[in-house]
Amino acid sequence: MPIPGNPLAYTLVYALESPRGPVLVDAGWEHEDAWSALKNGLGSFGIDIADVYGVVVTHFHPDHAGLAGRVREASGAWVAMHADDAAIIRTFREVLGKDVDRSWERENLRRAGADERELAEHSGRDGVDPPALPDRELADGELVDLPGRRLRAIWTPGHSPGHICLNLEDADRIFTGDHVLPRITPHIGLYPYDTPDVDPLGVFMGSLRRIAALDVGEVLPAHQYRFNGLADRARDIIRHHEERLDEVAALLSAEPRTLWELAAGMTWRGAWDEMSITSRRMAAGEAAAHLRALERRGVARREGDDDPLRFVRAR
C-alpha cells in the first residue's frame, strides 16, 4: 500500500481468511493510490472490498489506520484497535475541532527552544486528519473476532500508547506492525514534549522484552519484509536505544541546554540544518523520549522554569 511522499514508501497490509470474510491487519494511508492498491490487491485473490469482515489496526498512525473508515463504509466491516489509541483519536478530534491551525504544535516547538525563523516555517497545516474511530476496543490478550482462527492481541506500547502485535497462534506467525521491523526502528517520541508521568521509550523497551519471550516463527511487519528471528531482532533494537541513550547522556553537562539544542546535537540520517521543520519536530520528540528515560534513570534533570525546556546532567 503506497504512502505518497514518505520515505517508508509503503505499508504492508495482510488479509486473513475466515468463513465470515477476510479480516485485514491494518488498512494503509488515506489516498486514492492506496485505495486502488487495496482493492486491486484483494482482487488478485478473488476478494472484493465489500467482502471484508473486519479491520484490526495495529496502531492509530495514518499509514495504518487511514483507510479503515473507508473500508468500513464500503463493506460494513468492524474496525478494532487498542483502547489507548482509540482514546488518542478522540482527543485529536476534540483538539482539532477547536484548533484547526494546530497552534498547540507551534507552542510546543517554541517551548522546546525553536527560534522565530523555525516557528515561521511551521504552517500548522501539514498534518493529516485523524483516522476513523473504531467500533471495537481491544484489550491485551484478547482474541480478535476472526472466526475459526486464533488471533491474539498483544499490547506493545511505545511507538504509540496503544500499539498491538497480533499473534496468529494457529499458524506460528506474528504481525508486529511497527513494533519490530527487520532493518529499521520505529519512531519513539514524547508529545507534547513535557507530558508528565509517561516514559514511551521505557515502555517500548519493556514491550520488546515481552515480545522477545514469545516462541513464534515467521514475523510479518508493517514495513519492509517478512523475516524470522523475532527475539534476536527485538534485542538488537534494545541495544540500539541503549546506544542512543548514551549519545544523549554525553550531550548533557552542568550547563543547561534546551531540548532543541540537544536534538540538534544528536545523530540523524541527514544534517540538522537541512531537515524540514516537521522532521525537526519529530527529532525533538525522540530526544524528549530519550531524555525522559534518562530522567527515570537519574542521569538527566529538568532545569529552570521550563520555558524553554532545559536539561542538565544529574550525576
PDB file of C-alpha atoms in Angstrom:
ATOM      1  CA  MET A   1       0.000   0.000   0.000  1.00  0.00           C
ATOM      2  CA  PRO A   2       1.802   3.199  -1.146  1.00  0.00           C
ATOM      3  CA  ILE A   3       2.489   6.083   1.255  1.00  0.00           C
ATOM      4  CA  PRO A   4       2.768   9.125  -1.022  1.00  0.00           C
ATOM      5  CA  GLY A   5       5.708  11.395  -0.298  1.00  0.00           C
ATOM      6  CA  ASN A   6       7.026   9.273   2.573  1.00  0.00           C
ATOM      7  CA  PRO A   7      10.460   7.595   2.648  1.00  0.00           C
ATOM      8  CA  LEU A   8       8.884   4.420   4.064  1.00  0.00           C
ATOM      9  CA  ALA A   9       7.256   4.093   0.617  1.00  0.00           C
ATOM     10  CA  TYR A  10       4.579   1.548   1.563  1.00  0.00           C
ATOM     11  CA  THR A  11       2.682  -0.241   4.312  1.00  0.00           C
ATOM     12  CA  LEU A  12       2.192  -3.993   4.212  1.00  0.00           C
ATOM     13  CA  VAL A  13      -1.474  -4.889   4.731  1.00  0.00           C
ATOM     14  CA  TYR A  14      -2.412  -8.505   5.414  1.00  0.00           C
ATOM     15  CA  ALA A  15      -5.705 -10.288   4.720  1.00  0.00           C
ATOM     16  CA  LEU A  16      -6.589 -13.277   6.905  1.00  0.00           C
ATOM     17  CA  GLU A  17      -9.241 -15.659   5.626  1.00  0.00           C
ATOM     18  CA  SER A  18     -12.262 -16.633   7.685  1.00  0.00           C
ATOM     19  CA  PRO A  19     -15.699 -18.158   6.992  1.00  0.00           C
ATOM     20  CA  ARG A  20     -17.262 -14.706   7.563  1.00  0.00           C
ATOM     21  CA  GLY A  21     -14.885 -12.948   5.160  1.00  0.00           C
ATOM     22  CA  PRO A  22     -11.344 -11.624   5.365  1.00  0.00           C
ATOM     23  CA  VAL A  23     -10.034  -9.641   8.305  1.00  0.00           C
ATOM     24  CA  LEU A  24      -7.393  -7.068   7.421  1.00  0.00           C
ATOM     25  CA  VAL A  25      -4.389  -6.312   9.593  1.00  0.00           C
ATOM     26  CA  ASP A  26      -4.038  -2.540   9.073  1.00  0.00           C
ATOM     27  CA  ALA A  27      -5.541  -0.641   6.159  1.00  0.00           C
ATOM     28  CA  GLY A  28      -2.995   1.816   4.755  1.00  0.00           C
ATOM     29  CA  TRP A  29      -2.884   5.562   4.101  1.00  0.00           C
ATOM     30  CA  GLU A  30      -6.000   7.535   3.130  1.00  0.00           C
ATOM     31  CA  HIS A  31      -5.157   8.247  -0.519  1.00  0.00           C
ATOM     32  CA  GLU A  32      -6.639   7.247  -3.858  1.00  0.00           C
ATOM     33  CA  ASP A  33      -3.473   5.389  -4.878  1.00  0.00           C
ATOM     34  CA  ALA A  34      -3.572   3.365  -1.672  1.00  0.00           C
ATOM     35  CA  TRP A  35      -7.293   2.688  -2.064  1.00  0.00           C
ATOM     36  CA  SER A  36      -6.695   1.377  -5.586  1.00  0.00           C
ATOM     37  CA  ALA A  37      -3.798  -0.770  -4.338  1.00  0.00           C
ATOM     38  CA  LEU A  38      -6.001  -2.265  -1.623  1.00  0.00           C
ATOM     39  CA  LYS A  39      -8.872  -3.075  -3.984  1.00  0.00           C
ATOM     40  CA  ASN A  40      -6.553  -4.483  -6.644  1.00  0.00           C
ATOM     41  CA  GLY A  41      -4.516  -6.451  -4.126  1.00  0.00           C
ATOM     42  CA  LEU A  42      -7.600  -8.086  -2.651  1.00  0.00           C
ATOM     43  CA  GLY A  43      -8.974  -8.593  -6.141  1.00  0.00           C
ATOM     44  CA  SER A  44      -5.900 -10.610  -7.113  1.00  0.00           C
ATOM     45  CA  PHE A  45      -7.073 -13.192  -4.562  1.00  0.00           C
ATOM     46  CA  GLY A  46     -10.681 -13.053  -5.730  1.00  0.00           C
ATOM     47  CA  ILE A  47     -11.749 -10.853  -2.806  1.00  0.00           C
ATOM     48  CA  ASP A  48     -13.992  -7.833  -3.221  1.00  0.00           C
ATOM     49  CA  ILE A  49     -13.603  -4.941  -0.797  1.00  0.00           C
ATOM     50  CA  ALA A  50     -17.271  -5.453   0.107  1.00  0.00           C
ATOM     51  CA  ASP A  51     -16.368  -8.930   1.416  1.00  0.00           C
ATOM     52  CA  VAL A  52     -14.137  -7.622   4.228  1.00  0.00           C
ATOM     53  CA  TYR A  53     -15.423  -8.720   7.640  1.00  0.00           C
ATOM     54  CA  GLY A  54     -13.156  -6.650   9.874  1.00  0.00           C
ATOM     55  CA  VAL A  55     -10.092  -4.415  10.125  1.00  0.00           C
ATOM     56  CA  VAL A  56      -7.804  -4.744  13.127  1.00  0.00           C
ATOM     57  CA  VAL A  57      -5.444  -1.777  13.346  1.00  0.00           C
ATOM     58  CA  THR A  58      -2.046  -2.234  14.989  1.00  0.00           C
ATOM     59  CA  HIS A  59      -1.947   1.481  15.895  1.00  0.00           C
ATOM     60  CA  PHE A  60      -3.614   4.772  15.037  1.00  0.00           C
ATOM     61  CA  HIS A  61      -0.936   6.267  12.733  1.00  0.00           C
ATOM     62  CA  PRO A  62      -2.274   7.309   9.302  1.00  0.00           C
ATOM     63  CA  ASP A  63      -0.272   4.786   7.268  1.00  0.00           C
ATOM     64  CA  HIS A  64      -2.008   2.020   9.239  1.00  0.00           C
ATOM     65  CA  ALA A  65      -5.464   3.329  10.151  1.00  0.00           C
ATOM     66  CA  GLY A  66      -6.060   5.870   7.384  1.00  0.00           C
ATOM     67  CA  LEU A  67      -8.291   3.750   5.140  1.00  0.00           C
ATOM     68  CA  ALA A  68     -10.038   1.801   7.909  1.00  0.00           C
ATOM     69  CA  GLY A  69     -13.078   4.054   7.866  1.00  0.00           C
ATOM     70  CA  ARG A  70     -13.371   3.856   4.089  1.00  0.00           C
ATOM     71  CA  VAL A  71     -13.204   0.052   4.199  1.00  0.00           C
ATOM     72  CA  ARG A  72     -15.974   0.100   6.809  1.00  0.00           C
ATOM     73  CA  GLU A  73     -18.139   2.306   4.586  1.00  0.00           C
ATOM     74  CA  ALA A  74     -17.635   0.008   1.603  1.00  0.00           C
ATOM     75  CA  SER A  75     -18.197  -3.294   3.395  1.00  0.00           C
ATOM     76  CA  GLY A  76     -19.891  -2.783   6.747  1.00  0.00           C
ATOM     77  CA  ALA A  77     -16.783  -4.225   8.410  1.00  0.00           C
ATOM     78  CA  TRP A  78     -15.968  -3.559  12.044  1.00  0.00           C
ATOM     79  CA  VAL A  79     -12.788  -1.653  12.928  1.00  0.00           C
ATOM     80  CA  ALA A  80     -10.844  -2.560  16.070  1.00  0.00           C
ATOM     81  CA  MET A  81      -7.794  -1.161  17.852  1.00  0.00           C
ATOM     82  CA  HIS A  82      -6.429  -0.946  21.382  1.00  0.00           C
ATOM     83  CA  ALA A  83      -8.401   1.282  23.739  1.00  0.00           C
ATOM     84  CA  ASP A  84      -5.437   3.613  24.376  1.00  0.00           C
ATOM     85  CA  ASP A  85      -5.103   4.526  20.696  1.00  0.00           C
ATOM     86  CA  ALA A  86      -8.861   4.946  20.372  1.00  0.00           C
ATOM     87  CA  ALA A  87      -8.630   7.475  23.205  1.00  0.00           C
ATOM     88  CA  ILE A  88      -5.915   9.378  21.317  1.00  0.00           C
ATOM     89  CA  ILE A  89      -8.106   9.631  18.210  1.00  0.00           C
ATOM     90  CA  ARG A  90     -10.931  11.037  20.312  1.00  0.00           C
ATOM     91  CA  THR A  91      -8.550  13.602  21.830  1.00  0.00           C
ATOM     92  CA  PHE A  92      -7.189  14.597  18.408  1.00  0.00           C
ATOM     93  CA  ARG A  93     -10.684  15.117  17.070  1.00  0.00           C
ATOM     94  CA  GLU A  94     -11.584  17.291  20.041  1.00  0.00           C
ATOM     95  CA  VAL A  95      -8.385  19.375  19.838  1.00  0.00           C
ATOM     96  CA  LEU A  96      -8.522  19.856  16.060  1.00  0.00           C
ATOM     97  CA  GLY A  97     -12.139  20.890  16.310  1.00  0.00           C
ATOM     98  CA  LYS A  98     -11.018  23.837  18.455  1.00  0.00           C
ATOM     99  CA  ASP A  99      -7.575  24.461  16.909  1.00  0.00           C
ATOM    100  CA  VAL A 100      -7.674  23.857  13.167  1.00  0.00           C
ATOM    101  CA  ASP A 101      -4.359  25.674  12.647  1.00  0.00           C
ATOM    102  CA  ARG A 102      -2.602  23.393  15.132  1.00  0.00           C
ATOM    103  CA  SER A 103      -1.262  26.359  17.120  1.00  0.00           C
ATOM    104  CA  TRP A 104      -0.605  23.959  20.009  1.00  0.00           C
ATOM    105  CA  GLU A 105       2.140  22.362  17.867  1.00  0.00           C
ATOM    106  CA  ARG A 106       3.779  25.742  17.324  1.00  0.00           C
ATOM    107  CA  GLU A 107       3.683  26.463  21.050  1.00  0.00           C
ATOM    108  CA  ASN A 108       5.245  23.069  21.716  1.00  0.00           C
ATOM    109  CA  LEU A 109       8.091  23.909  19.312  1.00  0.00           C
ATOM    110  CA  ARG A 110       8.610  27.311  20.951  1.00  0.00           C
ATOM    111  CA  ARG A 111       8.881  25.760  24.407  1.00  0.00           C
ATOM    112  CA  ALA A 112      11.373  23.233  23.045  1.00  0.00           C
ATOM    113  CA  GLY A 113      13.639  26.117  22.004  1.00  0.00           C
ATOM    114  CA  ALA A 114      12.908  26.583  18.281  1.00  0.00           C
ATOM    115  CA  ASP A 115      13.718  30.092  17.084  1.00  0.00           C
ATOM    116  CA  GLU A 116      11.364  32.542  15.393  1.00  0.00           C
ATOM    117  CA  ARG A 117      12.520  31.628  11.894  1.00  0.00           C
ATOM    118  CA  GLU A 118      11.797  27.970  12.544  1.00  0.00           C
ATOM    119  CA  LEU A 119       8.420  28.755  14.079  1.00  0.00           C
ATOM    120  CA  ALA A 120       7.523  30.746  10.989  1.00  0.00           C
ATOM    121  CA  GLU A 121       8.234  27.635   8.884  1.00  0.00           C
ATOM    122  CA  HIS A 122       5.567  25.701  10.768  1.00  0.00           C
ATOM    123  CA  SER A 123       2.386  26.285   8.803  1.00  0.00           C
ATOM    124  CA  GLY A 124       0.209  24.328  11.176  1.00  0.00           C
ATOM    125  CA  ARG A 125      -1.473  22.707   8.173  1.00  0.00           C
ATOM    126  CA  ASP A 126       0.961  19.924   7.319  1.00  0.00           C
ATOM    127  CA  GLY A 127      -0.746  17.285   9.426  1.00  0.00           C
ATOM    128  CA  VAL A 128      -3.379  14.758   8.395  1.00  0.00           C
ATOM    129  CA  ASP A 129      -6.882  14.341   9.732  1.00  0.00           C
ATOM    130  CA  PRO A 130      -7.361  11.759  12.499  1.00  0.00           C
ATOM    131  CA  PRO A 131      -8.480   8.308  11.326  1.00  0.00           C
ATOM    132  CA  ALA A 132     -11.916   6.868  11.942  1.00  0.00           C
ATOM    133  CA  LEU A 133     -12.867   5.886  15.449  1.00  0.00           C
ATOM    134  CA  PRO A 134     -13.033   2.114  15.948  1.00  0.00           C
ATOM    135  CA  ASP A 135     -16.185   0.128  16.609  1.00  0.00           C
ATOM    136  CA  ARG A 136     -14.341  -2.174  18.983  1.00  0.00           C
ATOM    137  CA  GLU A 137     -11.605  -1.536  21.534  1.00  0.00           C
ATOM    138  CA  LEU A 138      -9.205  -4.405  22.160  1.00  0.00           C
ATOM    139  CA  ALA A 139      -7.521  -5.287  25.450  1.00  0.00           C
ATOM    140  CA  ASP A 140      -4.199  -7.032  25.995  1.00  0.00           C
ATOM    141  CA  GLY A 141      -4.558 -10.778  25.460  1.00  0.00           C
ATOM    142  CA  GLU A 142      -7.965 -10.547  23.789  1.00  0.00           C
ATOM    143  CA  LEU A 143      -8.752 -12.747  20.805  1.00  0.00           C
ATOM    144  CA  VAL A 144      -9.730 -10.825  17.676  1.00  0.00           C
ATOM    145  CA  ASP A 145     -13.039 -11.714  16.031  1.00  0.00           C
ATOM    146  CA  LEU A 146     -11.525 -13.967  13.361  1.00  0.00           C
ATOM    147  CA  PRO A 147     -13.857 -16.987  13.084  1.00  0.00           C
ATOM    148  CA  GLY A 148     -12.095 -20.323  13.006  1.00  0.00           C
ATOM    149  CA  ARG A 149      -8.681 -18.836  13.872  1.00  0.00           C
ATOM    150  CA  ARG A 150      -6.825 -17.687  16.997  1.00  0.00           C
ATOM    151  CA  LEU A 151      -5.508 -14.149  16.505  1.00  0.00           C
ATOM    152  CA  ARG A 152      -4.476 -12.730  19.866  1.00  0.00           C
ATOM    153  CA  ALA A 153      -3.775  -9.054  20.576  1.00  0.00           C
ATOM    154  CA  ILE A 154      -0.565  -8.366  22.496  1.00  0.00           C
ATOM    155  CA  TRP A 155      -0.267  -4.841  23.864  1.00  0.00           C
ATOM    156  CA  THR A 156       3.153  -3.454  22.931  1.00  0.00           C
ATOM    157  CA  PRO A 157       3.126   0.277  23.777  1.00  0.00           C
ATOM    158  CA  GLY A 158       5.965   2.595  22.813  1.00  0.00           C
ATOM    159  CA  HIS A 159       5.632   3.611  19.174  1.00  0.00           C
ATOM    160  CA  SER A 160       2.102   4.561  20.164  1.00  0.00           C
ATOM    161  CA  PRO A 161       0.413   4.137  23.556  1.00  0.00           C
ATOM    162  CA  GLY A 162      -1.959   1.514  22.175  1.00  0.00           C
ATOM    163  CA  HIS A 163       0.228  -0.323  19.684  1.00  0.00           C
ATOM    164  CA  ILE A 164      -0.569  -4.020  19.437  1.00  0.00           C
ATOM    165  CA  CYS A 165       1.093  -7.007  17.851  1.00  0.00           C
ATOM    166  CA  LEU A 166      -1.139  -9.854  16.685  1.00  0.00           C
ATOM    167  CA  ASN A 167      -0.114 -13.443  17.308  1.00  0.00           C
ATOM    168  CA  LEU A 168      -1.749 -15.903  14.902  1.00  0.00           C
ATOM    169  CA  GLU A 169      -1.427 -18.796  17.312  1.00  0.00           C
ATOM    170  CA  ASP A 170      -2.779 -21.479  14.978  1.00  0.00           C
ATOM    171  CA  ALA A 171      -0.189 -20.680  12.275  1.00  0.00           C
ATOM    172  CA  ASP A 172       3.005 -19.805  14.223  1.00  0.00           C
ATOM    173  CA  ARG A 173       3.059 -16.245  12.868  1.00  0.00           C
ATOM    174  CA  ILE A 174       3.049 -12.805  14.440  1.00  0.00           C
ATOM    175  CA  PHE A 175       2.053  -9.476  12.884  1.00  0.00           C
ATOM    176  CA  THR A 176       4.279  -6.872  14.513  1.00  0.00           C
ATOM    177  CA  GLY A 177       3.020  -3.613  12.993  1.00  0.00           C
ATOM    178  CA  ASP A 178       5.789  -1.080  13.563  1.00  0.00           C
ATOM    179  CA  HIS A 179       6.948  -2.580  16.858  1.00  0.00           C
ATOM    180  CA  VAL A 180       9.600  -4.879  15.379  1.00  0.00           C
ATOM    181  CA  LEU A 181      10.850  -4.177  11.852  1.00  0.00           C
ATOM    182  CA  PRO A 182      13.643  -6.143  10.153  1.00  0.00           C
ATOM    183  CA  ARG A 183      16.169  -3.354   9.471  1.00  0.00           C
ATOM    184  CA  ILE A 184      14.869  -0.047  10.820  1.00  0.00           C
ATOM    185  CA  THR A 185      13.451   1.058  14.156  1.00  0.00           C
ATOM    186  CA  PRO A 186      10.143   2.854  14.752  1.00  0.00           C
ATOM    187  CA  HIS A 187       9.927   6.456  15.894  1.00  0.00           C
ATOM    188  CA  ILE A 188       9.616   6.708  19.681  1.00  0.00           C
ATOM    189  CA  GLY A 189       8.579  10.232  20.628  1.00  0.00           C
ATOM    190  CA  LEU A 190       7.106  12.180  23.543  1.00  0.00           C
ATOM    191  CA  TYR A 191       4.297  14.603  22.576  1.00  0.00           C
ATOM    192  CA  PRO A 192       3.825  17.186  23.996  1.00  0.00           C
ATOM    193  CA  TYR A 193       7.492  17.207  24.912  1.00  0.00           C
ATOM    194  CA  ASP A 194       6.868  17.709  28.634  1.00  0.00           C
ATOM    195  CA  THR A 195       3.913  15.343  29.102  1.00  0.00           C
ATOM    196  CA  PRO A 196       4.192  14.172  32.740  1.00  0.00           C
ATOM    197  CA  ASP A 197       4.186  10.651  34.129  1.00  0.00           C
ATOM    198  CA  VAL A 198       4.882   8.806  30.877  1.00  0.00           C
ATOM    199  CA  ASP A 199       8.031   7.105  29.584  1.00  0.00           C
ATOM    200  CA  PRO A 200       7.440   5.998  25.983  1.00  0.00           C
ATOM    201  CA  LEU A 201      10.977   4.700  25.441  1.00  0.00           C
ATOM    202  CA  GLY A 202      10.966   2.795  28.728  1.00  0.00           C
ATOM    203  CA  VAL A 203       7.673   1.095  27.946  1.00  0.00           C
ATOM    204  CA  PHE A 204       8.812   0.407  24.369  1.00  0.00           C
ATOM    205  CA  MET A 205      11.904  -1.416  25.591  1.00  0.00           C
ATOM    206  CA  GLY A 206       9.765  -3.319  28.083  1.00  0.00           C
ATOM    207  CA  SER A 207       7.405  -4.279  25.252  1.00  0.00           C
ATOM    208  CA  LEU A 208      10.370  -5.511  23.221  1.00  0.00           C
ATOM    209  CA  ARG A 209      11.492  -7.739  26.085  1.00  0.00           C
ATOM    210  CA  ARG A 210       7.984  -9.124  26.377  1.00  0.00           C
ATOM    211  CA  ILE A 211       7.680  -9.863  22.662  1.00  0.00           C
ATOM    212  CA  ALA A 212      11.175 -11.415  22.595  1.00  0.00           C
ATOM    213  CA  ALA A 213       9.979 -14.039  25.075  1.00  0.00           C
ATOM    214  CA  LEU A 214       7.405 -15.416  22.620  1.00  0.00           C
ATOM    215  CA  ASP A 215       8.115 -18.671  20.822  1.00  0.00           C
ATOM    216  CA  VAL A 216       6.947 -17.794  17.325  1.00  0.00           C
ATOM    217  CA  GLY A 217       8.192 -18.486  13.823  1.00  0.00           C
ATOM    218  CA  GLU A 218       7.514 -16.053  10.983  1.00  0.00           C
ATOM    219  CA  VAL A 219       7.388 -12.311  11.680  1.00  0.00           C
ATOM    220  CA  LEU A 220       5.134 -10.201   9.455  1.00  0.00           C
ATOM    221  CA  PRO A 221       5.880  -6.497   9.981  1.00  0.00           C
ATOM    222  CA  ALA A 222       4.055  -3.493   8.527  1.00  0.00           C
ATOM    223  CA  HIS A 223       7.103  -2.278   6.568  1.00  0.00           C
ATOM    224  CA  GLN A 224       9.979  -3.820   4.617  1.00  0.00           C
ATOM    225  CA  TYR A 225       9.669  -7.631   4.549  1.00  0.00           C
ATOM    226  CA  ARG A 226       8.863 -10.815   6.451  1.00  0.00           C
ATOM    227  CA  PHE A 227      11.607 -12.424   8.494  1.00  0.00           C
ATOM    228  CA  ASN A 228      12.438 -14.970  11.185  1.00  0.00           C
ATOM    229  CA  GLY A 229      14.277 -14.443  14.461  1.00  0.00           C
ATOM    230  CA  LEU A 230      11.905 -12.228  16.460  1.00  0.00           C
ATOM    231  CA  ALA A 231      13.828 -12.433  19.730  1.00  0.00           C
ATOM    232  CA  ASP A 232      17.196 -11.575  18.181  1.00  0.00           C
ATOM    233  CA  ARG A 233      15.772  -8.590  16.323  1.00  0.00           C
ATOM    234  CA  ALA A 234      13.982  -7.289  19.423  1.00  0.00           C
ATOM    235  CA  ARG A 235      17.236  -7.460  21.384  1.00  0.00           C
ATOM    236  CA  ASP A 236      19.047  -5.618  18.568  1.00  0.00           C
ATOM    237  CA  ILE A 237      16.547  -2.758  18.830  1.00  0.00           C
ATOM    238  CA  ILE A 238      17.015  -2.578  22.601  1.00  0.00           C
ATOM    239  CA  ARG A 239      20.785  -2.320  22.102  1.00  0.00           C
ATOM    240  CA  HIS A 240      20.263   0.446  19.539  1.00  0.00           C
ATOM    241  CA  HIS A 241      18.310   2.535  22.033  1.00  0.00           C
ATOM    242  CA  GLU A 242      20.828   1.928  24.806  1.00  0.00           C
ATOM    243  CA  GLU A 243      23.472   3.352  22.471  1.00  0.00           C
ATOM    244  CA  ARG A 244      21.158   6.264  21.699  1.00  0.00           C
ATOM    245  CA  LEU A 245      20.694   6.915  25.422  1.00  0.00           C
ATOM    246  CA  ASP A 246      24.456   7.008  25.846  1.00  0.00           C
ATOM    247  CA  GLU A 247      24.665   9.530  22.989  1.00  0.00           C
ATOM    248  CA  VAL A 248      22.098  11.832  24.582  1.00  0.00           C
ATOM    249  CA  ALA A 249      23.701  11.492  28.020  1.00  0.00           C
ATOM    250  CA  ALA A 250      27.044  12.570  26.548  1.00  0.00           C
ATOM    251  CA  LEU A 251      25.429  15.808  25.333  1.00  0.00           C
ATOM    252  CA  LEU A 252      24.366  16.761  28.862  1.00  0.00           C
ATOM    253  CA  SER A 253      26.518  18.882  31.164  1.00  0.00           C
ATOM    254  CA  ALA A 254      26.181  21.202  34.149  1.00  0.00           C
ATOM    255  CA  GLU A 255      25.248  23.981  31.711  1.00  0.00           C
ATOM    256  CA  PRO A 256      21.511  23.817  30.850  1.00  0.00           C
ATOM    257  CA  ARG A 257      20.715  23.092  27.215  1.00  0.00           C
ATOM    258  CA  THR A 258      17.332  23.349  25.556  1.00  0.00           C
ATOM    259  CA  LEU A 259      15.561  20.329  24.172  1.00  0.00           C
ATOM    260  CA  TRP A 260      16.050  21.824  20.693  1.00  0.00           C
ATOM    261  CA  GLU A 261      19.817  22.186  21.231  1.00  0.00           C
ATOM    262  CA  LEU A 262      20.111  18.611  22.449  1.00  0.00           C
ATOM    263  CA  ALA A 263      18.102  17.291  19.500  1.00  0.00           C
ATOM    264  CA  ALA A 264      20.318  19.262  17.114  1.00  0.00           C
ATOM    265  CA  GLY A 265      23.385  17.609  18.644  1.00  0.00           C
ATOM    266  CA  MET A 266      22.127  14.067  18.069  1.00  0.00           C
ATOM    267  CA  THR A 267      22.959  11.947  15.039  1.00  0.00           C
ATOM    268  CA  TRP A 268      20.246  11.841  12.387  1.00  0.00           C
ATOM    269  CA  ARG A 269      20.047  10.420   8.896  1.00  0.00           C
ATOM    270  CA  GLY A 270      20.509  13.917   7.460  1.00  0.00           C
ATOM    271  CA  ALA A 271      22.119  17.124   8.716  1.00  0.00           C
ATOM    272  CA  TRP A 272      20.018  19.101  11.203  1.00  0.00           C
ATOM    273  CA  ASP A 273      20.352  22.302   9.159  1.00  0.00           C
ATOM    274  CA  GLU A 274      18.882  20.544   6.135  1.00  0.00           C
ATOM    275  CA  MET A 275      15.911  18.986   7.948  1.00  0.00           C
ATOM    276  CA  SER A 276      12.392  20.362   7.482  1.00  0.00           C
ATOM    277  CA  ILE A 277      10.591  21.784  10.495  1.00  0.00           C
ATOM    278  CA  THR A 278       8.366  18.687  10.511  1.00  0.00           C
ATOM    279  CA  SER A 279      11.420  16.425  10.706  1.00  0.00           C
ATOM    280  CA  ARG A 280      12.922  18.585  13.445  1.00  0.00           C
ATOM    281  CA  ARG A 281       9.661  18.416  15.376  1.00  0.00           C
ATOM    282  CA  MET A 282       9.796  14.620  15.262  1.00  0.00           C
ATOM    283  CA  ALA A 283      13.502  14.606  16.140  1.00  0.00           C
ATOM    284  CA  ALA A 284      12.763  16.740  19.194  1.00  0.00           C
ATOM    285  CA  GLY A 285      10.049  14.267  20.164  1.00  0.00           C
ATOM    286  CA  GLU A 286      12.561  11.423  20.002  1.00  0.00           C
ATOM    287  CA  ALA A 287      15.086  13.446  22.001  1.00  0.00           C
ATOM    288  CA  ALA A 288      12.387  14.167  24.595  1.00  0.00           C
ATOM    289  CA  ALA A 289      11.583  10.450  24.902  1.00  0.00           C
ATOM    290  CA  HIS A 290      15.242   9.594  25.471  1.00  0.00           C
ATOM    291  CA  LEU A 291      15.635  12.406  27.982  1.00  0.00           C
ATOM    292  CA  ARG A 292      12.582  11.165  29.890  1.00  0.00           C
ATOM    293  CA  ALA A 293      14.155   7.707  30.107  1.00  0.00           C
ATOM    294  CA  LEU A 294      17.401   9.307  31.341  1.00  0.00           C
ATOM    295  CA  GLU A 295      15.412  11.266  33.924  1.00  0.00           C
ATOM    296  CA  ARG A 296      13.897   7.999  35.165  1.00  0.00           C
ATOM    297  CA  ARG A 297      17.409   6.562  35.439  1.00  0.00           C
ATOM    298  CA  GLY A 298      18.659   9.582  37.371  1.00  0.00           C
ATOM    299  CA  VAL A 299      21.035  10.698  34.593  1.00  0.00           C
ATOM    300  CA  ALA A 300      19.200  13.823  33.331  1.00  0.00           C
ATOM    301  CA  ARG A 301      17.287  16.545  35.173  1.00  0.00           C
ATOM    302  CA  ARG A 302      14.978  19.328  34.043  1.00  0.00           C
ATOM    303  CA  GLU A 303      16.311  22.748  34.977  1.00  0.00           C
ATOM    304  CA  GLY A 304      14.771  26.204  35.340  1.00  0.00           C
ATOM    305  CA  ASP A 305      11.247  27.434  34.748  1.00  0.00           C
ATOM    306  CA  ASP A 306      10.536  25.032  31.865  1.00  0.00           C
ATOM    307  CA  ASP A 307      10.188  27.829  29.306  1.00  0.00           C
ATOM    308  CA  PRO A 308      12.014  26.848  27.236  1.00  0.00           C
ATOM    309  CA  LEU A 309      12.605  23.254  28.365  1.00  0.00           C
ATOM    310  CA  ARG A 310      16.192  22.861  29.587  1.00  0.00           C
ATOM    311  CA  PHE A 311      18.122  19.859  30.826  1.00  0.00           C
ATOM    312  CA  VAL A 312      21.340  19.234  32.766  1.00  0.00           C
ATOM    313  CA  ARG A 313      23.313  16.163  33.733  1.00  0.00           C
ATOM    314  CA  ALA A 314      22.063  14.931  37.093  1.00  0.00           C
ATOM    315  CA  ARG A 315      25.187  12.967  38.017  1.00  0.00           C
TER     316      ARG A 315
END
